[in-house]
Coordinates of C-alpha atoms in Angstrom, one line a residue:
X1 CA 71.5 111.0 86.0
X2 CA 69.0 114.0 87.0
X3 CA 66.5 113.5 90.1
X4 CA 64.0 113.2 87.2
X5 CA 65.3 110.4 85.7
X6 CA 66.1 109.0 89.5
X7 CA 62.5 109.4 90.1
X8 CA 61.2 107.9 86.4
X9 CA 63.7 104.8 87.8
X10 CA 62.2 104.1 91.3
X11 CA 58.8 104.5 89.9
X12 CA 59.4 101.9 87.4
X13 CA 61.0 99.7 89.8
X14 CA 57.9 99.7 92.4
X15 CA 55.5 99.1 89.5
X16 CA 57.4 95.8 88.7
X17 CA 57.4 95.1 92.4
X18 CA 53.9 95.0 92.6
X19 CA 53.6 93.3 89.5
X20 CA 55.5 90.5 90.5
X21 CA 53.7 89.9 93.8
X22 CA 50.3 89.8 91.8
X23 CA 52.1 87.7 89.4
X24 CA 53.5 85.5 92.2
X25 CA 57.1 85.1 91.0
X26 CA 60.3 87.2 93.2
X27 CA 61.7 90.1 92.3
X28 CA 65.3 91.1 91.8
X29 CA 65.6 93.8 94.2
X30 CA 69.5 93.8 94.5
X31 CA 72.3 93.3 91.3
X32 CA 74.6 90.9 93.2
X33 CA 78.3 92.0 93.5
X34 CA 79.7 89.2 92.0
X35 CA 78.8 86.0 89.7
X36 CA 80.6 83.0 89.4
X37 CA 81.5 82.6 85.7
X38 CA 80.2 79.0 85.9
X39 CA 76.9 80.7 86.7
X40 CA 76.6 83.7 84.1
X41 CA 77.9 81.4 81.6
X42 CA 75.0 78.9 81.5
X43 CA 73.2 81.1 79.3
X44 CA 75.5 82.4 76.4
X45 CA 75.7 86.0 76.1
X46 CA 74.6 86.3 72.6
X47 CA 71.1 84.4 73.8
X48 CA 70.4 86.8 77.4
X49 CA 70.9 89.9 75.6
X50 CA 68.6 88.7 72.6
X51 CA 65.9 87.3 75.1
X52 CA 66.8 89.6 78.3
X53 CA 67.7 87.3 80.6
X54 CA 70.6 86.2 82.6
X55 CA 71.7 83.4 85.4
X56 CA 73.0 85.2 88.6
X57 CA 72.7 82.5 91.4
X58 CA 72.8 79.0 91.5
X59 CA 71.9 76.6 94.8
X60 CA 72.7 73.1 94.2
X61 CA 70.8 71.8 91.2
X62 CA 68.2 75.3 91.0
X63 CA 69.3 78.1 88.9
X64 CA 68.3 81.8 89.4
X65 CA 67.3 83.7 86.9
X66 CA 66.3 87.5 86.2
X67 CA 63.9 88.2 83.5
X68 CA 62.7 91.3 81.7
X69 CA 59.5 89.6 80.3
X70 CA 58.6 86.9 82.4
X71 CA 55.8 85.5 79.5
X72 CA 58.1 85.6 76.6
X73 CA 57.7 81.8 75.3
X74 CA 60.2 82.6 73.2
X75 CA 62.6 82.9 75.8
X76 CA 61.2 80.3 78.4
X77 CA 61.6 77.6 75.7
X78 CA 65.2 78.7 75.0
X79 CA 65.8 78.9 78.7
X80 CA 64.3 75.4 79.0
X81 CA 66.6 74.1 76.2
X82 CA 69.5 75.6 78.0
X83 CA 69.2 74.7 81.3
X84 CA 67.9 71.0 80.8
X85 CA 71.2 70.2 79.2
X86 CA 72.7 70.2 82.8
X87 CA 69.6 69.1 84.2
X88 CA 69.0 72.2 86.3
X89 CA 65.7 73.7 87.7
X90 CA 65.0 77.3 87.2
X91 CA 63.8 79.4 89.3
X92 CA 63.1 82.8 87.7
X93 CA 62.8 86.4 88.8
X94 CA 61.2 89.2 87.5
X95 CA 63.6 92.4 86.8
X96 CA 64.1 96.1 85.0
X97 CA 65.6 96.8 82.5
X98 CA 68.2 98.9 83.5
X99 CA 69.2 96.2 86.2
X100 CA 69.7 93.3 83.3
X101 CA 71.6 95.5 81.5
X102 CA 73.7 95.8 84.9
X103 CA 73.8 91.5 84.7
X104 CA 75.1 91.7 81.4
X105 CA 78.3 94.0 82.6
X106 CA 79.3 90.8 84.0
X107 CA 79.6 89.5 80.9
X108 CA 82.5 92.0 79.6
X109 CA 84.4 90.4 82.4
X110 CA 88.7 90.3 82.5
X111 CA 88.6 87.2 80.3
X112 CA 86.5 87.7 77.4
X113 CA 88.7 91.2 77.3
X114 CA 92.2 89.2 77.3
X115 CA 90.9 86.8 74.4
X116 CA 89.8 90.3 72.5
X117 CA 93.0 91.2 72.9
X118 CA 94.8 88.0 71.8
X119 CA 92.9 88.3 68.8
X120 CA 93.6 92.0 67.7
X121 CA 97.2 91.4 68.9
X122 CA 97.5 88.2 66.5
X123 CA 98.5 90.2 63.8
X124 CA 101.0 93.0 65.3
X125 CA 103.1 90.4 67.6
X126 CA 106.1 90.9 65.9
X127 CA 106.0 94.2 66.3
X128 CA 105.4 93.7 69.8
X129 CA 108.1 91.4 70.4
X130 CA 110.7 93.8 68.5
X131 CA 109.4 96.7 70.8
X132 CA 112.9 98.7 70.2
X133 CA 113.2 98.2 66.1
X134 CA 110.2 100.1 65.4
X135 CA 109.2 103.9 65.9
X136 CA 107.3 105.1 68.7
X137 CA 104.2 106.3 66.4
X138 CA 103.4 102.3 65.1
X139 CA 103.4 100.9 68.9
X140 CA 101.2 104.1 70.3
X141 CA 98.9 102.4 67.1
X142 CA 99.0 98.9 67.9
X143 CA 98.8 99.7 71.9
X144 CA 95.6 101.8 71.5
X145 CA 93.9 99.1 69.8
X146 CA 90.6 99.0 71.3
X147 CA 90.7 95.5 72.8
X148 CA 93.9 96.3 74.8
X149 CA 92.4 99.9 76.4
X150 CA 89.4 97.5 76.8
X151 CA 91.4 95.3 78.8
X152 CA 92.9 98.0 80.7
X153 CA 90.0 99.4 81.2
X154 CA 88.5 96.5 82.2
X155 CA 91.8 95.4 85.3
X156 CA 91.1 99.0 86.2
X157 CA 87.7 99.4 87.2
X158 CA 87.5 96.1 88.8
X159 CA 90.3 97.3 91.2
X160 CA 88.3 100.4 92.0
X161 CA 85.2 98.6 92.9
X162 CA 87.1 95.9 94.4
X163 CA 89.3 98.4 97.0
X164 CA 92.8 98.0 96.0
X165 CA 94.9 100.4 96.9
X166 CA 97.5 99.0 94.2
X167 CA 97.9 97.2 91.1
X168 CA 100.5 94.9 90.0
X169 CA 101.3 93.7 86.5
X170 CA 104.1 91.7 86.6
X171 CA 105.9 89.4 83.9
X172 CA 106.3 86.3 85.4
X173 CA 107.8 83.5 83.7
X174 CA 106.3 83.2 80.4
X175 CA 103.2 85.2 81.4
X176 CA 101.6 88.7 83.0
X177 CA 100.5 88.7 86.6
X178 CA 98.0 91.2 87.7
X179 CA 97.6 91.1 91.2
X180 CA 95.9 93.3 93.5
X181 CA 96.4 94.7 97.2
X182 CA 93.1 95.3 99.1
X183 CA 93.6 96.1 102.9
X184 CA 97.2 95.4 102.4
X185 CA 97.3 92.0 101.6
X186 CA 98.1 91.5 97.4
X187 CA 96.1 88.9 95.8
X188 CA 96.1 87.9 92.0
X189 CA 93.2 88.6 89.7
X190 CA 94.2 87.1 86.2
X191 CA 97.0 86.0 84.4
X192 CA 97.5 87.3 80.8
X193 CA 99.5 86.1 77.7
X194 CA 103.1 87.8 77.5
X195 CA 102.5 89.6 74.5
X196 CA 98.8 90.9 75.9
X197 CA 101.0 91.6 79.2
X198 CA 103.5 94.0 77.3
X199 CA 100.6 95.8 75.5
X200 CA 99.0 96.4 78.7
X201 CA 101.7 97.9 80.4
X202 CA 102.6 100.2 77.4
X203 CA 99.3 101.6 77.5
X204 CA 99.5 102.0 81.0
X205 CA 102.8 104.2 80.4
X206 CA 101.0 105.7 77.4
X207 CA 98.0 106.7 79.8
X208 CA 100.8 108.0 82.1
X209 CA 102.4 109.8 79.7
X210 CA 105.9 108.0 79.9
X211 CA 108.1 107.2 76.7
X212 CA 106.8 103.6 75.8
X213 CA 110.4 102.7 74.0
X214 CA 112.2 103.4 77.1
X215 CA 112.1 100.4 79.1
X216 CA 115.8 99.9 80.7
X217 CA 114.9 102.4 83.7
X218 CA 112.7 103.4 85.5
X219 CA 109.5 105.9 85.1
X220 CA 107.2 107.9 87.1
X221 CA 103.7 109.2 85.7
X222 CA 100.2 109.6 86.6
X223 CA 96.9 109.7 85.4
X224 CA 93.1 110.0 86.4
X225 CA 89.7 108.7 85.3
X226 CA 86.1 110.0 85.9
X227 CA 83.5 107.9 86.3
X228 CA 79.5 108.7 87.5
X229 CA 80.7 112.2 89.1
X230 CA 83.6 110.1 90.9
X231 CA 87.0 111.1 90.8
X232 CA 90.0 108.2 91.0
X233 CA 94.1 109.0 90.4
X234 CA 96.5 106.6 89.6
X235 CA 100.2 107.0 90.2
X236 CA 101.7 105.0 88.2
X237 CA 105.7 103.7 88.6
X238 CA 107.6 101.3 85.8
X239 CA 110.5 99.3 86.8
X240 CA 112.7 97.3 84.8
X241 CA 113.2 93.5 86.0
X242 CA 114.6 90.8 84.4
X243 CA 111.8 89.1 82.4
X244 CA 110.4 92.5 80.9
X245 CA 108.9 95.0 82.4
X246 CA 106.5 95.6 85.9
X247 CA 103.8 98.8 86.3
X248 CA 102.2 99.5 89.9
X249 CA 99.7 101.9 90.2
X250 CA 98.3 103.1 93.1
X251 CA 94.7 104.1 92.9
X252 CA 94.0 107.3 94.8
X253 CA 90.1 107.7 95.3
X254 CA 89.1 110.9 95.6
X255 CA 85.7 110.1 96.9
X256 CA 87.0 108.0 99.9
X257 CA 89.5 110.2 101.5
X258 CA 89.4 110.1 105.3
X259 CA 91.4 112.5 107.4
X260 CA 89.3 113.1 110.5
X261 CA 92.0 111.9 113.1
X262 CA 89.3 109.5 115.3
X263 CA 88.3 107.8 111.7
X264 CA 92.0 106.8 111.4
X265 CA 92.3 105.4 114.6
X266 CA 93.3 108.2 117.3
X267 CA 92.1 107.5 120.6
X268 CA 92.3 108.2 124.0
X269 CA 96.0 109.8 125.0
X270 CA 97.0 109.8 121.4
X271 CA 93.9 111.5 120.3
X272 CA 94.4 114.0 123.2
X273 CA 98.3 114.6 122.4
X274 CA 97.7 115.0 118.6
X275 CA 94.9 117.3 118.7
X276 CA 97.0 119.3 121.1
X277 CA 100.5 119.4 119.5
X278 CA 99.4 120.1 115.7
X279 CA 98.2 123.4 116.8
X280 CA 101.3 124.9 118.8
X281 CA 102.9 127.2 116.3
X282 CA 106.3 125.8 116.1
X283 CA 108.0 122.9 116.2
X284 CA 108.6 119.4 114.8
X285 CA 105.9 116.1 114.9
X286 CA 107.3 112.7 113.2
X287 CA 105.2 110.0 111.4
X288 CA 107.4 106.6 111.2
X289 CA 106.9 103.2 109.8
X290 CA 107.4 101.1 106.6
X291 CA 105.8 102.2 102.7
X292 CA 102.0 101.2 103.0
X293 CA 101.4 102.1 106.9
X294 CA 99.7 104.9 106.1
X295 CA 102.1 108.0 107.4
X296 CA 101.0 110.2 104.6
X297 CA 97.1 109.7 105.1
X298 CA 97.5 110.6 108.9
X299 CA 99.9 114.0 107.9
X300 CA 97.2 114.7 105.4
X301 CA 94.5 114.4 108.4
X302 CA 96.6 117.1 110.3
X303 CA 96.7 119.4 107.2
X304 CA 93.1 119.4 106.4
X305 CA 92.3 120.0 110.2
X306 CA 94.9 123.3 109.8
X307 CA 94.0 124.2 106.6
X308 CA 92.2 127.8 107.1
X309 CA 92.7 131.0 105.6
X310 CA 95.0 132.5 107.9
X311 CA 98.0 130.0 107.9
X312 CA 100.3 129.3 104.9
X313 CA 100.7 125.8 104.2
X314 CA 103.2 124.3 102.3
X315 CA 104.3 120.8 101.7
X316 CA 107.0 118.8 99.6
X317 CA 105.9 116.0 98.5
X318 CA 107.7 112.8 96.4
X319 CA 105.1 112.1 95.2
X320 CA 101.9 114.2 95.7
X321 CA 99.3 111.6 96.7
X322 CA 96.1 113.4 97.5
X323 CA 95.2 117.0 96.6
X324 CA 94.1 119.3 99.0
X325 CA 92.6 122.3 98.0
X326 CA 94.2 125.6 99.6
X327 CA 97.0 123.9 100.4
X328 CA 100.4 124.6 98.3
X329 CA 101.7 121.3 96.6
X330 CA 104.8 120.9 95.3
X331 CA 106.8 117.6 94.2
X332 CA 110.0 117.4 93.9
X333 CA 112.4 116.3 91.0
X334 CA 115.3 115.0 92.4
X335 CA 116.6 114.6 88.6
X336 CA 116.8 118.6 87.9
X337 CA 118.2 118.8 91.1
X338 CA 115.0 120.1 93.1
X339 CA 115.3 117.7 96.3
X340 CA 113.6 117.6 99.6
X341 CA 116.8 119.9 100.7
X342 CA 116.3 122.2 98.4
X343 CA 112.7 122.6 98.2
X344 CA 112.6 123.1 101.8
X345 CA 115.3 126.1 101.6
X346 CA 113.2 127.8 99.1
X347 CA 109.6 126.9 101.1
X348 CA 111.5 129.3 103.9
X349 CA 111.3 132.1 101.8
X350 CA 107.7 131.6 100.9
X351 CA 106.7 133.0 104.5
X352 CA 104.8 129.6 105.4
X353 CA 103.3 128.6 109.1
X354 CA 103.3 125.3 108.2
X355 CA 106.0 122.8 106.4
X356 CA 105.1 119.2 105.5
X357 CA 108.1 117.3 104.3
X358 CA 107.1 114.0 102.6
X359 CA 110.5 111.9 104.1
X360 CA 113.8 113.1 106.0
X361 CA 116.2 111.0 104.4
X362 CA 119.3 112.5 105.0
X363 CA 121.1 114.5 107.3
X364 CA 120.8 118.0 105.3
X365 CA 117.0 117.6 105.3
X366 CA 117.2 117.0 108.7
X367 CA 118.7 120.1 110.0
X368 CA 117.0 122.8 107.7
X369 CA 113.7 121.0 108.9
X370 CA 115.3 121.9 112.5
X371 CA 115.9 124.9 111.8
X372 CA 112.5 125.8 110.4
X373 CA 111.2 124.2 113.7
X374 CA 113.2 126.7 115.5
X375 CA 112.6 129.7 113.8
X376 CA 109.0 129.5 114.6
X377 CA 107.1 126.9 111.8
X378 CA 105.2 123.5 112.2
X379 CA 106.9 121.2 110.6
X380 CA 105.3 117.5 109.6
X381 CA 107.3 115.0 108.6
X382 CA 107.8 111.0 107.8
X383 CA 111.0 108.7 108.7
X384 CA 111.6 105.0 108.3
X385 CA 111.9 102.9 111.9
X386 CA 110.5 100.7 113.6
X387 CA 109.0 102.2 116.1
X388 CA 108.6 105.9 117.3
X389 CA 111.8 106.3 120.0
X390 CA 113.9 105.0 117.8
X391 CA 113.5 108.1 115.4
X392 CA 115.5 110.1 117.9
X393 CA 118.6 107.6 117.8
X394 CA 118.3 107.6 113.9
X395 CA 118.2 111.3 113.7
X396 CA 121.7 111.7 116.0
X397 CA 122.8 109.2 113.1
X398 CA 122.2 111.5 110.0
X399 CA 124.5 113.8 112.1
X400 CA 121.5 116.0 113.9
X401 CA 122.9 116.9 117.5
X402 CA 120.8 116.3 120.7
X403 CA 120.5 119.3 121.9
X404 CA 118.9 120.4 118.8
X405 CA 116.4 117.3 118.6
X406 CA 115.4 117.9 122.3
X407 CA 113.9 121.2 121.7
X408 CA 112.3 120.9 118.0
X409 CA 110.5 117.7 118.5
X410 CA 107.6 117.7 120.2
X411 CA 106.1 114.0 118.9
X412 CA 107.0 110.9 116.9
X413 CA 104.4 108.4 116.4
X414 CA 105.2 105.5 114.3
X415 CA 101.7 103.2 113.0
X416 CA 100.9 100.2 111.4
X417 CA 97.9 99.2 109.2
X418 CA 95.5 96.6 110.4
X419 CA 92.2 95.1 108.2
X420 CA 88.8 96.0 110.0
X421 CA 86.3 93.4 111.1
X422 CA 83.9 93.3 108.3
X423 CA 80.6 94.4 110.1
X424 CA 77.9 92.6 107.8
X425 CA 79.5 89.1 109.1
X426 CA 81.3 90.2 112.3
X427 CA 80.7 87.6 115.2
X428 CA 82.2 86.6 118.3
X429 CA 85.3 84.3 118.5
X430 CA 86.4 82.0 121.5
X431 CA 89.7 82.8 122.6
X432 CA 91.2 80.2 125.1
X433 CA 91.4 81.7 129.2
X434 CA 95.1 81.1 129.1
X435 CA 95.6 83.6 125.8
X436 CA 93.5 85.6 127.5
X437 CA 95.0 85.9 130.4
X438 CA 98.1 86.7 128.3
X439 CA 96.5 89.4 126.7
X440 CA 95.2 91.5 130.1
X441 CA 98.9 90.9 130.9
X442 CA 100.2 92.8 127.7
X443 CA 97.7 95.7 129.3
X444 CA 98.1 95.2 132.9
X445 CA 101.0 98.8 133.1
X446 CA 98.3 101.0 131.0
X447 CA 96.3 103.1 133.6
X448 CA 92.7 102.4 134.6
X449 CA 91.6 105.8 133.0
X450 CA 93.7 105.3 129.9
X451 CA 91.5 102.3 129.2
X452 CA 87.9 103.4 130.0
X453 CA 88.1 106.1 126.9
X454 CA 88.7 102.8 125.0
X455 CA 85.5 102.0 126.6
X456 CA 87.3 98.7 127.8
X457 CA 86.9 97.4 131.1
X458 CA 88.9 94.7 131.8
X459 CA 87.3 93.4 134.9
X460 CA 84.3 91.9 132.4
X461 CA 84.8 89.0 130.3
X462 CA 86.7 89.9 127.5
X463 CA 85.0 89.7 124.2
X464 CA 86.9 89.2 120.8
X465 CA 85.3 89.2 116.9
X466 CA 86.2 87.9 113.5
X467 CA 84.4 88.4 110.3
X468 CA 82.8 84.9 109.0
X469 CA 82.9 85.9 105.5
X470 CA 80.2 87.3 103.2
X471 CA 79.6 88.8 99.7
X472 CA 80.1 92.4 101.2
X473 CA 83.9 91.7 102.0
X474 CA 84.4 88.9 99.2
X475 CA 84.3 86.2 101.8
X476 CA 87.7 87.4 103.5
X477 CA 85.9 88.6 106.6
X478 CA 87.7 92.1 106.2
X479 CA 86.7 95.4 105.0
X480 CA 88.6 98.3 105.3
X481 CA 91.8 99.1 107.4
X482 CA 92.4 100.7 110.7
X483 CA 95.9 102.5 111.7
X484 CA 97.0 101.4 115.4
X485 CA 99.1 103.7 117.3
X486 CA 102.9 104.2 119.3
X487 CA 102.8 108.0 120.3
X488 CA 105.7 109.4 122.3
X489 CA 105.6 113.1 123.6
X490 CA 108.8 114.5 124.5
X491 CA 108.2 116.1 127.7
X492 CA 110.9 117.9 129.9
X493 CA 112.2 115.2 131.2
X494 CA 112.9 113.3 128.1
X495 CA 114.7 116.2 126.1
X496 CA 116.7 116.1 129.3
X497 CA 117.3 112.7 128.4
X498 CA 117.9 113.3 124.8
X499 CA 120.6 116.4 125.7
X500 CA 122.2 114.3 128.2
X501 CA 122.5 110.7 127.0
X502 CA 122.6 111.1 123.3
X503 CA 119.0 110.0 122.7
X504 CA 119.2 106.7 124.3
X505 CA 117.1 104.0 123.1
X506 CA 116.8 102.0 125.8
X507 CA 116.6 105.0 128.9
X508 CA 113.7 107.3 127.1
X509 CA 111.8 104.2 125.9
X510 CA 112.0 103.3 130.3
X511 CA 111.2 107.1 131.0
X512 CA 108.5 107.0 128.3
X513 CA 106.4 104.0 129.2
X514 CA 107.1 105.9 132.9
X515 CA 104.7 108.9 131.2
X516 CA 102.2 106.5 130.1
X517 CA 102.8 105.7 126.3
X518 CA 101.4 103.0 125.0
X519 CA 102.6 100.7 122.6
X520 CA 101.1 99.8 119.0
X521 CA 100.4 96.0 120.3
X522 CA 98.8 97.4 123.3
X523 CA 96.9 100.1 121.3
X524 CA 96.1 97.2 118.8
X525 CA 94.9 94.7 121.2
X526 CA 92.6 97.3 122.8
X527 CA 91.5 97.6 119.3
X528 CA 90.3 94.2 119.0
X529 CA 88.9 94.1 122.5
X530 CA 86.6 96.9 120.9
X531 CA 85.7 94.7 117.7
X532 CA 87.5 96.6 115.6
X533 CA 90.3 94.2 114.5
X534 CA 91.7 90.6 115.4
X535 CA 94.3 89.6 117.4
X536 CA 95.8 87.8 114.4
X537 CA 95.7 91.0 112.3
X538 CA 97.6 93.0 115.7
X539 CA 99.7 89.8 115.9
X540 CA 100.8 89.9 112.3
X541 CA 101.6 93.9 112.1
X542 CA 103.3 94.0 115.4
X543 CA 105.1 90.3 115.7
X544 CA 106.0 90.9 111.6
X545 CA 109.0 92.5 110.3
X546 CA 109.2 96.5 108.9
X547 CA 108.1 95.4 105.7
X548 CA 104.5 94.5 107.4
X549 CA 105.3 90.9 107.3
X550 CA 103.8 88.1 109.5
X551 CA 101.6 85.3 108.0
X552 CA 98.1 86.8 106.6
X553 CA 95.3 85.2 108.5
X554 CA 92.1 84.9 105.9

């Protein structure tokens, strides 16, 4: 839309304003984000597009409703007819016409696009259910029926505007699940018919550009949509399972990339040491934790800040998640034999300054990344553990010596992935003095200074926040996620350590606390002290197990 058409739009909108204030009825200022299908449904589709009006709110026994042409009898009467079948008030609002047409999206909601596709699928279930018996070109036909890309399309945007980071459809039992994970906690959206289930995720694979008659392994594909100037990737991954067939995709949104380190979470001494070590020209810094934590968002923050014409960057990725212009991509295929070891190998010849390795997973990878540390490149890299020391003792494991790791790391950090405090319904919380207490005690070996750039001071009552719920953050009380912090520096004394002792756990992690690293609990509770987070959200990250578990607190 051009900044005429903009203008042609607000102008019409404040015309209507003032008419409704001289006509004396509201006006519809704001589309809501969501209507109850109990709601919208009170006046049938067919009849609100024919008459221009729709139901978007309803309080008790009073239903709202937006109007194009508040004087149509026409309309009034049929709205009258309607609404005094369930004995219901109306109280009605005066709207454009571009913002009905927005109410009547509603209506092309995730259910009327299953029963589409339970009709048009009526016909070709055979040759849905005998998947493998017929040829690839007849189930590309059937799958690219219009109701089932409708449907697709359809689980797909409402993902987008809902802020899932994945999709789910899953057989389970005798149907589909779809399910989606928003701020890291998976919650289902619909359930779907097995048959509309299957056709879904072939045209997912389609879409992806997988083979849709190959369903006893595994597949990897992406794809991307564009929508209003906005750019959204999918990754998509198949995986066999015993009832059929499952597809994830994770949606990668181009539009809300964040990789300024303090936006992430970095503050205070991990702020200070990362914004330090990621611009020494050699050596090796570690992001650990489990899938989901958010490793490759916080090595992608480091790229961007390094990303300038005069150094060489060069990553391996499995897979690429985000592109990054300037920066030299490159995903490896572990099936042709191009692997993280190998990639890396060749990378050395490419004359780089900087090396991002998506994972070290074995010992080979581990060395040549070594290596590159010591030959004079930055290397970034990810590793599963549970918390940042004990990278050093799994490291010795894959066969790396001590003397080696002592002087090419220079940090691990391992993070977790908290929801944020949703600030349109954020308010203060009670907490007990006894928990309290508890709490100051968890802080009580972090120095004084350390916790004034929190801007914390624990000598004031402590305050704490929750989010009530609202239609901003779909009643959950959370919007958006926060990473908290573990960052260990190896400083002289601790390669010491490392060289002499093998990497012990339990005598760096003394020695390193000693130096004044915090933990992510600390680091998260801080975080909540701030407003940021809840102690039930640091609680269930940092009490959990690695696979982020812990009971979700809604």
């Amino acid at each position: 839309m051009d900044n005429n058409q903009n203008k042609n739009k607000d102008q019409e909108e404040l015309e209507l304003a003032e008419k409704s204030k001289e006509l004396g009825v509201p006006y519809l200022y704001k589309i809501p984000k969501k209507i109850e299908k109990n709601v919208l449904n009170i006046i049938p589709e067919n009849l609100a597009i024919k008459y221009q009006m729709a139901a978007f709110d309803r309080e008790n026994d009073s239903l709202r409703v937006a109007m194009v042409n508040i004087h149509d009898i026409e309309a009034l009467n049929v709205l009258r007819f309607v609404t005094g079948k369930e004995n219901l008030k109306t109280e009605v609002y005066l709207t454009s016409s571009s913002k009905i047409k927005d109410l009547f999206k509603f209506y092309v909601g995730a259910e009327k696009a299953v029963a589409e596709a339970v009709r048009s699928l009526k016909q070709g279930e055979q040759e849905i259910e005998q998947v493998k018996e017929i040829e690839e070109r007849k189930i590309s036909e059937i799958i690219q029926d219009a109701p089932v890309s409708k449907l697709v399309e359809v689980i797909v945007r409402h993902a987008v505007d809902g802020r899932a980071s994945d999709i789910h459809v899953e057989p389970v039992d005798d149907e589909y699940r779809v399910r989606f994970r928003v701020d890291g906690i998976l919650h289902s959206s619909l359930n779907l018919p097995k048959e509309v289930g299957k056709a879904v995720v072939s045209r997912i694979k389609i879409l992806s550009n997988l083979k849709i008659d190959e369903q006893r392994k595994p597949q990897d594909g992406r794809f991307q949509i564009k929508e209003n100037g906005r750019i959204t990737d999918f990754r998509v991954s198949t995986f066999p399972v015993i009832e059929g067939e499952k597809a994830v995709m994770r949606v990668l949104d181009r539009s809300n990339q964040v990789f300024d380190l303090e936006s992430l979470g970095l503050q205070g001494r991990n702020l200070e040491i990362f914004s330090q070590k990621i611009k020494e020209p050699y050596g090796i810094i570690l992001i650990t934790g489990p899938t989901g934590s958010g490793k490759s968002t916080t090595l992608y923050g480091f790229l961007k800040i390094l990303n300038q014409e005069e150094r060489n960057i060069v990553t391996l990725e499995d897979p690429v998640e985000y592109y990054i212009s300037g920066v030299n991509q490159s995903q490896i295929k572990p099936e042709i034999g191009y692997t993280f070891a190998n990639g890396l190998r060749s990378i050395l010849r490419q004359d780089p300054n900087v090396i991002m390795v998506g994972e070290i997973r074995d010992g080979e990878t581990a060395e040549l990344a070594i290596h590159a540390a010591l030959t004079g490149h930055l290397v970034f890299s990810t590793l599963h553990t549970n918390n940042a020391i004990g990278a050093i003792p799994r490291l010795i494991d894959m066969g790396v010596e001590p003397f080696l790791l002592s002087s090419s790391v220079r940090v691990v950090a391992a993070q977790r992935l908290v929801r944020r405090i949703c600030n349109s319904c954020k308010e203060e919380v009670e907490l007990s003095e006894s928990n309290i207490e508890k709490l100051k005690h968890e802080l009580s070996n972090i120095p004084d200074e350390e916790i004034k750039k929190y801007n914390v001071d624990l000598s004031e009552k402590l305050k704490f926040f929750k989010g009530k719920g609202c239609e901003e953050c779909g009643n959950v009380g959370y919007k958006g996620r926060v990473a908290i912090y573990e960052v260990f520096e190896i400083s002289e004394r601790i390669q010491s350590l490392i060289a002499e002792k093998d990497g012990s756990e339990t005598e760096v992690g003394v020695e390193a606390k000693k130096e004044g690293m915090m933990s992510m609990r600390q680091d998260g509770i801080l975080k909540a002290i701030q407003g940021l987070t809840t102690i039930s959200e640091v609680e269930r990250v940092t009490k959990g197990s690695m696979s982020m578990g812990g009971e979700v607190d809604d």
